[in-house]
Short mmCIF file of C-alpha atoms in Angstrom, two decimals:
data_model
loop_
_atom_site.label_atom_id
_atom_site.label_comp_id
_atom_site.label_asym_id
_atom_site.label_seq_id
_atom_site.Cartn_x
_atom_site.Cartn_y
_atom_site.Cartn_z
CA MET J 1 -65.66 -57.43 151.86
CA GLN J 2 -63.96 -55.33 154.55
CA PRO J 3 -62.39 -51.93 153.51
CA PRO J 4 -58.63 -51.47 154.01
CA ASP J 5 -57.53 -49.63 157.04
CA HIS J 6 -55.69 -46.30 156.95
CA GLN J 7 -52.14 -47.71 157.23
CA GLU J 8 -52.65 -50.10 154.43
CA PHE J 9 -53.99 -47.31 152.29
CA ASP J 10 -50.93 -45.16 152.94
CA HIS J 11 -48.70 -48.12 152.17
CA VAL J 12 -50.44 -48.71 148.90
CA GLN J 13 -50.19 -45.02 147.95
CA ALA J 14 -46.50 -44.94 148.81
CA HIS J 15 -46.03 -48.04 146.76
CA LEU J 16 -48.06 -46.69 143.83
CA TYR J 17 -46.64 -43.09 143.92
CA PRO J 18 -42.96 -43.32 145.01
CA ALA J 19 -42.02 -39.90 143.37
CA ARG J 20 -44.30 -37.73 145.52
CA GLN J 21 -41.77 -37.50 148.32
CA MET J 22 -39.06 -36.66 145.84
CA ILE J 23 -41.16 -33.89 144.32
CA THR J 24 -41.81 -32.44 147.74
CA PHE J 25 -38.09 -32.51 148.51
CA LEU J 26 -37.24 -30.73 145.29
CA LEU J 27 -39.83 -28.06 145.94
CA LEU J 28 -38.40 -27.37 149.37
CA LEU J 29 -34.88 -27.24 147.94
CA SER J 30 -35.93 -24.74 145.24
CA VAL J 31 -37.57 -22.45 147.78
CA GLY J 32 -34.44 -22.50 149.92
CA SER J 33 -32.12 -21.70 146.98
CA LEU J 34 -34.29 -18.73 146.02
CA ALA J 35 -34.01 -17.31 149.50
CA VAL J 36 -30.27 -17.73 149.51
CA SER J 37 -29.84 -16.10 146.09
CA GLY J 38 -32.11 -13.21 147.10
CA THR J 39 -30.07 -12.38 150.18
CA GLY J 40 -26.54 -13.13 148.82
CA CYS J 41 -26.26 -10.96 145.65
CA SER J 42 -27.92 -7.55 145.22
CA SER J 43 -28.04 -5.37 142.07
CA SER J 44 -25.38 -3.01 143.40
CA GLU J 45 -23.06 -5.91 144.10
CA GLN J 46 -23.53 -7.15 140.55
CA THR J 47 -22.56 -3.70 139.19
CA GLU J 48 -19.43 -3.62 141.35
CA TYR J 49 -18.54 -7.11 140.18
CA ARG J 50 -18.84 -6.07 136.54
CA GLN J 51 -16.65 -2.97 137.14
CA PHE J 52 -14.03 -5.10 138.86
CA SER J 53 -14.13 -7.56 136.00
CA ASP J 54 -13.69 -4.76 133.44
CA LYS J 55 -10.64 -3.46 135.36
CA ILE J 56 -9.09 -6.89 135.32
CA ASP J 57 -9.71 -7.24 131.59
CA GLN J 58 -8.28 -3.75 130.87
CA SER J 59 -5.15 -4.36 132.96
CA GLY J 60 -4.70 -7.65 131.19
CA GLN J 61 -4.91 -5.97 127.80
CA GLU J 62 -2.37 -3.29 128.86
CA THR J 63 0.01 -6.00 130.04
CA VAL J 64 -0.30 -7.83 126.75
CA ALA J 65 0.25 -4.60 124.77
CA ALA J 66 3.34 -3.72 126.84
CA SER J 67 4.81 -7.17 126.31
CA ASP J 68 4.13 -6.91 122.57
CA ALA J 69 5.83 -3.49 122.43
CA ALA J 70 8.86 -4.82 124.30
CA ASP J 71 9.09 -7.72 121.91
CA SER J 72 8.82 -5.41 118.91
CA LYS J 73 11.75 -3.27 120.19
CA SER J 74 14.15 -6.20 120.18
CA PRO J 75 16.33 -6.45 117.04
CA ALA J 76 15.35 -10.06 116.43
CA ALA J 77 11.64 -9.24 116.60
CA GLN J 78 12.08 -6.27 114.27
CA GLN J 79 14.00 -8.41 111.81
CA ASN J 80 11.38 -11.14 111.96
CA GLN J 81 8.60 -8.61 111.58
CA GLN J 82 10.33 -7.02 108.56
CA SER J 83 10.89 -10.38 106.91
CA ALA J 84 7.30 -11.40 107.66
CA THR J 85 5.75 -8.17 106.38
CA GLN J 86 8.09 -7.63 103.41
CA PRO J 87 6.11 -8.17 100.22
CA GLU J 88 7.32 -10.53 97.59
CA THR J 89 9.31 -8.59 94.98
CA ARG J 90 8.46 -8.96 91.35
CA ALA J 91 10.16 -7.78 88.19
CA ASP J 92 7.35 -5.35 87.42
CA ALA J 93 6.86 -4.11 90.97
CA THR J 94 7.63 -0.49 91.77
CA PRO J 95 9.82 0.23 94.82
CA GLU J 96 8.00 1.43 97.90
CA PRO J 97 9.13 4.72 99.45
CA ALA J 98 11.47 4.34 102.39
CA PRO J 99 9.79 4.79 105.80
CA ALA J 100 10.63 7.78 107.92
CA LYS J 101 13.53 7.34 110.31
CA GLN J 102 12.62 6.80 113.95
CA GLN J 103 14.13 8.93 116.64
CA THR J 104 17.19 7.30 118.16
CA THR J 105 18.88 7.85 121.48
CA THR J 106 22.54 8.28 122.33
CA ALA J 107 24.57 6.42 124.94
CA ASP J 108 23.43 8.80 127.71
CA ASN J 109 19.74 8.17 126.83
CA SER J 110 19.44 11.69 125.40
CA PRO J 111 17.42 11.88 122.21
CA ALA J 112 19.53 12.24 119.08
CA LYS J 113 19.11 15.23 116.78
CA ALA J 114 15.99 14.60 114.76
CA GLU J 115 15.93 15.27 111.04
CA PRO J 116 13.61 18.04 109.83
CA THR J 117 10.22 16.62 109.04
CA PRO J 118 8.03 18.11 106.33
CA THR J 119 4.98 20.03 107.41
CA ALA J 120 1.65 20.31 105.68
CA ASN J 121 2.72 23.54 103.96
CA GLN J 122 6.25 22.31 103.10
CA PRO J 123 6.46 18.84 101.51
CA ALA J 124 9.58 16.69 101.70
CA LYS J 125 10.42 17.25 98.02
CA GLN J 126 10.46 21.01 98.49
CA ILE J 127 12.79 20.72 101.50
CA ARG J 128 15.19 18.58 99.46
CA VAL J 129 15.16 21.04 96.57
CA GLU J 130 15.88 23.94 98.94
CA GLU J 131 18.79 22.02 100.50
CA LEU J 132 20.27 21.28 97.09
CA ALA J 133 19.75 24.86 96.03
CA LEU J 134 21.52 26.04 99.20
CA VAL J 135 24.45 23.71 98.59
CA ALA J 136 24.68 24.56 94.90
CA ARG J 137 24.23 28.34 95.24
CA LYS J 138 27.26 30.36 94.16
CA PRO J 139 28.62 33.14 96.42
CA ASP J 140 27.58 36.67 95.52
CA PRO J 141 30.70 38.78 94.79
CA SER J 142 28.93 41.86 96.13
CA GLN J 143 28.67 40.22 99.57
CA ARG J 144 32.40 39.75 100.08
CA ALA J 145 35.27 42.16 100.59
CA LEU J 146 37.28 43.00 97.47
CA THR J 147 40.97 42.20 97.36
CA GLU J 148 43.53 44.96 96.93
CA GLN J 149 44.03 44.04 93.28
CA GLU J 150 40.27 44.03 92.64
CA GLN J 151 39.96 47.44 94.30
CA LYS J 152 42.68 48.79 92.02
CA GLU J 153 41.01 47.34 88.94
CA LEU J 154 37.64 48.70 90.01
CA ALA J 155 39.10 52.13 90.58
CA ALA J 156 40.93 51.95 87.23
CA SER J 157 37.73 51.02 85.41
CA GLU J 158 35.99 54.20 86.53
CA PRO J 159 36.51 57.23 84.27
CA ARG J 160 39.23 59.51 85.57
CA GLU J 161 39.64 63.23 85.21
CA VAL J 162 42.18 63.83 82.46
CA LYS J 163 45.06 66.03 83.57
CA ILE J 164 48.66 66.31 82.54
CA LEU J 165 50.87 64.59 85.10
CA VAL J 166 54.18 64.77 83.14
CA LYS J 167 54.42 68.28 81.73
CA ASP J 168 57.85 67.99 80.16
CA ARG J 169 60.06 65.15 79.00
CA SER J 170 63.28 64.98 76.99
CA PHE J 171 64.90 62.00 75.25
CA ARG J 172 68.44 61.17 74.39
CA LYS J 173 69.53 59.87 71.01
CA VAL J 174 71.12 56.43 70.60
CA ALA J 175 72.49 54.22 67.86
CA PRO J 176 71.76 53.00 65.37
CA GLU J 177 70.57 55.84 63.15
CA ASN J 178 70.66 58.40 66.00
CA VAL J 179 67.13 57.59 67.18
CA LEU J 180 65.25 58.69 70.33
CA LEU J 181 65.36 56.22 73.20
CA ILE J 182 61.98 55.85 74.93
CA ASN J 183 60.29 53.29 77.14
CA TYR J 184 56.73 52.18 77.86
CA ASP J 185 56.36 54.56 80.81
CA ASP J 186 56.81 57.47 78.39
CA ILE J 187 53.75 56.42 76.40
CA ASP J 188 51.64 55.18 79.34
CA LEU J 189 48.62 57.49 79.18
CA LEU J 190 47.56 56.72 82.75
CA LYS J 191 50.94 57.86 84.09
CA VAL J 192 51.33 60.75 81.67
CA MET J 193 47.82 62.27 81.68
CA ASN J 194 45.72 60.28 84.13
CA MET J 195 43.52 58.93 81.31
CA GLU J 196 41.50 55.77 82.03
CA PRO J 197 39.82 54.56 79.95
CA VAL J 198 41.54 55.77 76.81
CA THR J 199 39.19 57.53 74.41
CA PRO J 200 39.58 58.38 70.70
CA GLN J 201 40.21 61.99 71.76
CA ALA J 202 43.47 61.01 73.50
CA PRO J 203 45.86 62.33 70.81
CA GLU J 204 44.32 65.79 71.08
CA LEU J 205 44.70 65.84 74.90
CA MET J 206 48.33 64.66 75.03
CA PRO J 207 51.09 66.96 76.24
CA GLU J 208 53.20 68.61 73.55
CA TRP J 209 56.33 66.60 74.20
CA LEU J 210 54.36 63.36 73.56
CA LYS J 211 52.72 64.75 70.44
CA ASP J 212 56.20 65.63 69.11
CA LEU J 213 57.12 61.92 69.09
CA ASP J 214 54.67 61.34 66.25
CA GLY J 215 56.72 60.64 63.10
CA GLN J 216 60.03 60.42 64.98
CA ARG J 217 62.34 57.45 64.72
CA ILE J 218 62.58 55.78 68.14
CA ARG J 219 64.08 52.80 69.91
CA ILE J 220 61.95 50.89 72.46
CA ARG J 221 62.35 47.57 74.32
CA GLY J 222 59.63 44.97 74.73
CA PHE J 223 58.50 41.36 74.17
CA MET J 224 57.13 39.72 71.04
CA TYR J 225 53.54 38.64 71.24
CA PRO J 226 53.32 35.15 69.66
CA PRO J 227 52.88 35.60 65.89
CA PHE J 228 51.23 33.20 63.46
CA GLN J 229 54.53 31.66 62.33
CA GLN J 230 57.97 30.96 63.74
CA THR J 231 60.03 32.55 60.93
CA GLY J 232 59.64 35.13 58.18
CA ASN J 233 57.34 37.49 60.10
CA GLU J 234 56.79 40.84 58.30
CA PHE J 235 54.89 42.27 61.26
CA PHE J 236 54.11 41.38 64.91
CA GLN J 237 52.73 42.85 68.13
CA LEU J 238 55.12 44.44 70.60
CA ALA J 239 54.11 43.85 74.24
CA ARG J 240 55.14 45.65 77.37
CA ASP J 241 56.01 42.49 79.38
CA ASN J 242 55.98 38.73 79.05
CA GLN J 243 52.82 38.35 81.14
CA ILE J 244 50.94 39.87 78.23
CA CYS J 245 52.78 37.53 75.87
CA CYS J 246 52.42 34.22 77.68
CA PHE J 247 49.91 34.36 80.53
CA GLY J 248 46.88 36.05 79.00
CA LYS J 249 46.99 39.32 80.94
CA ASN J 250 44.50 41.84 79.61
CA PRO J 251 46.75 44.61 78.22
CA LYS J 252 45.98 48.29 77.94
CA ILE J 253 45.75 49.76 74.49
CA TYR J 254 49.14 51.47 74.96
CA ASP J 255 50.78 48.24 76.27
CA LEU J 256 50.40 46.30 73.01
CA PHE J 257 50.65 47.75 69.51
CA PRO J 258 51.71 46.57 66.02
CA VAL J 259 55.16 46.73 64.50
CA VAL J 260 55.53 46.60 60.69
CA MET J 261 58.95 45.53 59.46
CA ARG J 262 60.97 47.44 56.85
CA ASP J 263 60.44 46.39 53.26
CA GLY J 264 62.36 43.21 52.50
CA VAL J 265 63.13 42.56 56.19
CA THR J 266 61.54 39.83 58.32
CA THR J 267 62.03 38.55 61.84
CA ASP J 268 61.81 35.22 63.64
CA TYR J 269 59.70 34.64 66.71
CA ILE J 270 61.62 35.65 69.83
CA LEU J 271 60.31 33.59 72.72
CA ASN J 272 59.98 35.05 76.21
CA ARG J 273 62.91 37.46 76.26
CA PRO J 274 63.14 41.22 75.68
CA PHE J 275 64.60 42.81 72.56
CA ASP J 276 64.73 46.26 70.95
CA VAL J 277 62.74 47.63 68.04
CA VAL J 278 63.89 50.61 65.97
CA GLY J 279 61.33 52.28 63.73
CA VAL J 280 59.08 55.25 63.03
CA PHE J 281 56.62 55.97 65.84
CA HIS J 282 53.06 57.02 64.95
CA ILE J 283 50.28 58.35 67.18
CA LYS J 284 46.91 57.71 65.57
CA ALA J 285 43.61 56.69 67.11
CA GLU J 286 41.89 53.99 65.03
CA THR J 287 38.35 52.95 65.87
CA VAL J 288 36.03 50.16 64.72
CA ASP J 289 32.29 50.70 65.24
CA GLY J 290 33.09 53.53 67.62
CA GLU J 291 35.42 51.42 69.80
CA LEU J 292 39.08 52.39 70.06
CA GLN J 293 41.28 49.60 68.64
CA ARG J 294 44.73 51.17 68.30
CA ILE J 295 46.52 54.35 69.26
CA TYR J 296 50.23 53.62 68.53
CA LEU J 297 52.05 52.07 65.58
CA ILE J 298 55.68 51.52 64.54
CA ASP J 299 56.58 50.96 60.90
CA ASP J 300 59.76 50.74 58.81
CA ALA J 301 61.11 48.72 61.75
CA ILE J 302 64.09 46.51 62.38
CA VAL J 303 64.72 44.17 65.32
CA ILE J 304 67.89 44.42 67.45
CA ASP J 305 68.18 41.20 69.42
CA LYS J 306 71.42 41.48 71.43
#
């Protein structure tokens, strides 16, 4: 038997092993791709690529955040966000504290006046209490100027040096019963002897002409301080003016004193008009627990209302 020649052998091998050429082609292709990849992308280029990619991602995130912020500023988005985040209310749920107010801007884009915010050392509750205390605090009288009337009252309340201002005084006699006619200025101890306040020693310091009135029958005009009943009054208080009678003025001890009617004689209440009283005038200091209560008194009196 004759051996096959070389061509026939190659033909048989090609027929038996058809993938050898394909494998060779793939090997050549792999070697070429490795060369290309080795020359086309270095390690430094990969680092630059990653940095560029990070920048793109960061800029994309900033863009998304800006768009979200713009959407949140719109009234519709805020309303939707509030409705979406508002928790479901229940009967036993406690109310949440109101959020702090955001800073607003005016029409000219200038920031509006911001409300004071509590600091770490000054909580919000303390600020509120201080504001209420400031609003509710009463003015201090010592920090304001006194009126003319208050200055007079303050000066009158300070003890004065007692000295005789009216050294002599005479009185004329009038009807009925030939009595001495006097008025409230004649028995005003501030005008007569500069005494304020009046002390229990006043009768001893009076001028002689005033002391001589003690026990004398006099006639004096004044107003009736409201008594306890309208008719049948056996005694009442005689006041210097109707402000003492009707408007609650604080009278001096010599501006208001008792009048005791004559035995068997009474008087009705005389409302808000002056009248005369005739009776025996007495000067006597009466004290209760060391405080002077009365210095003048008229008894055996009658009322002349004409």
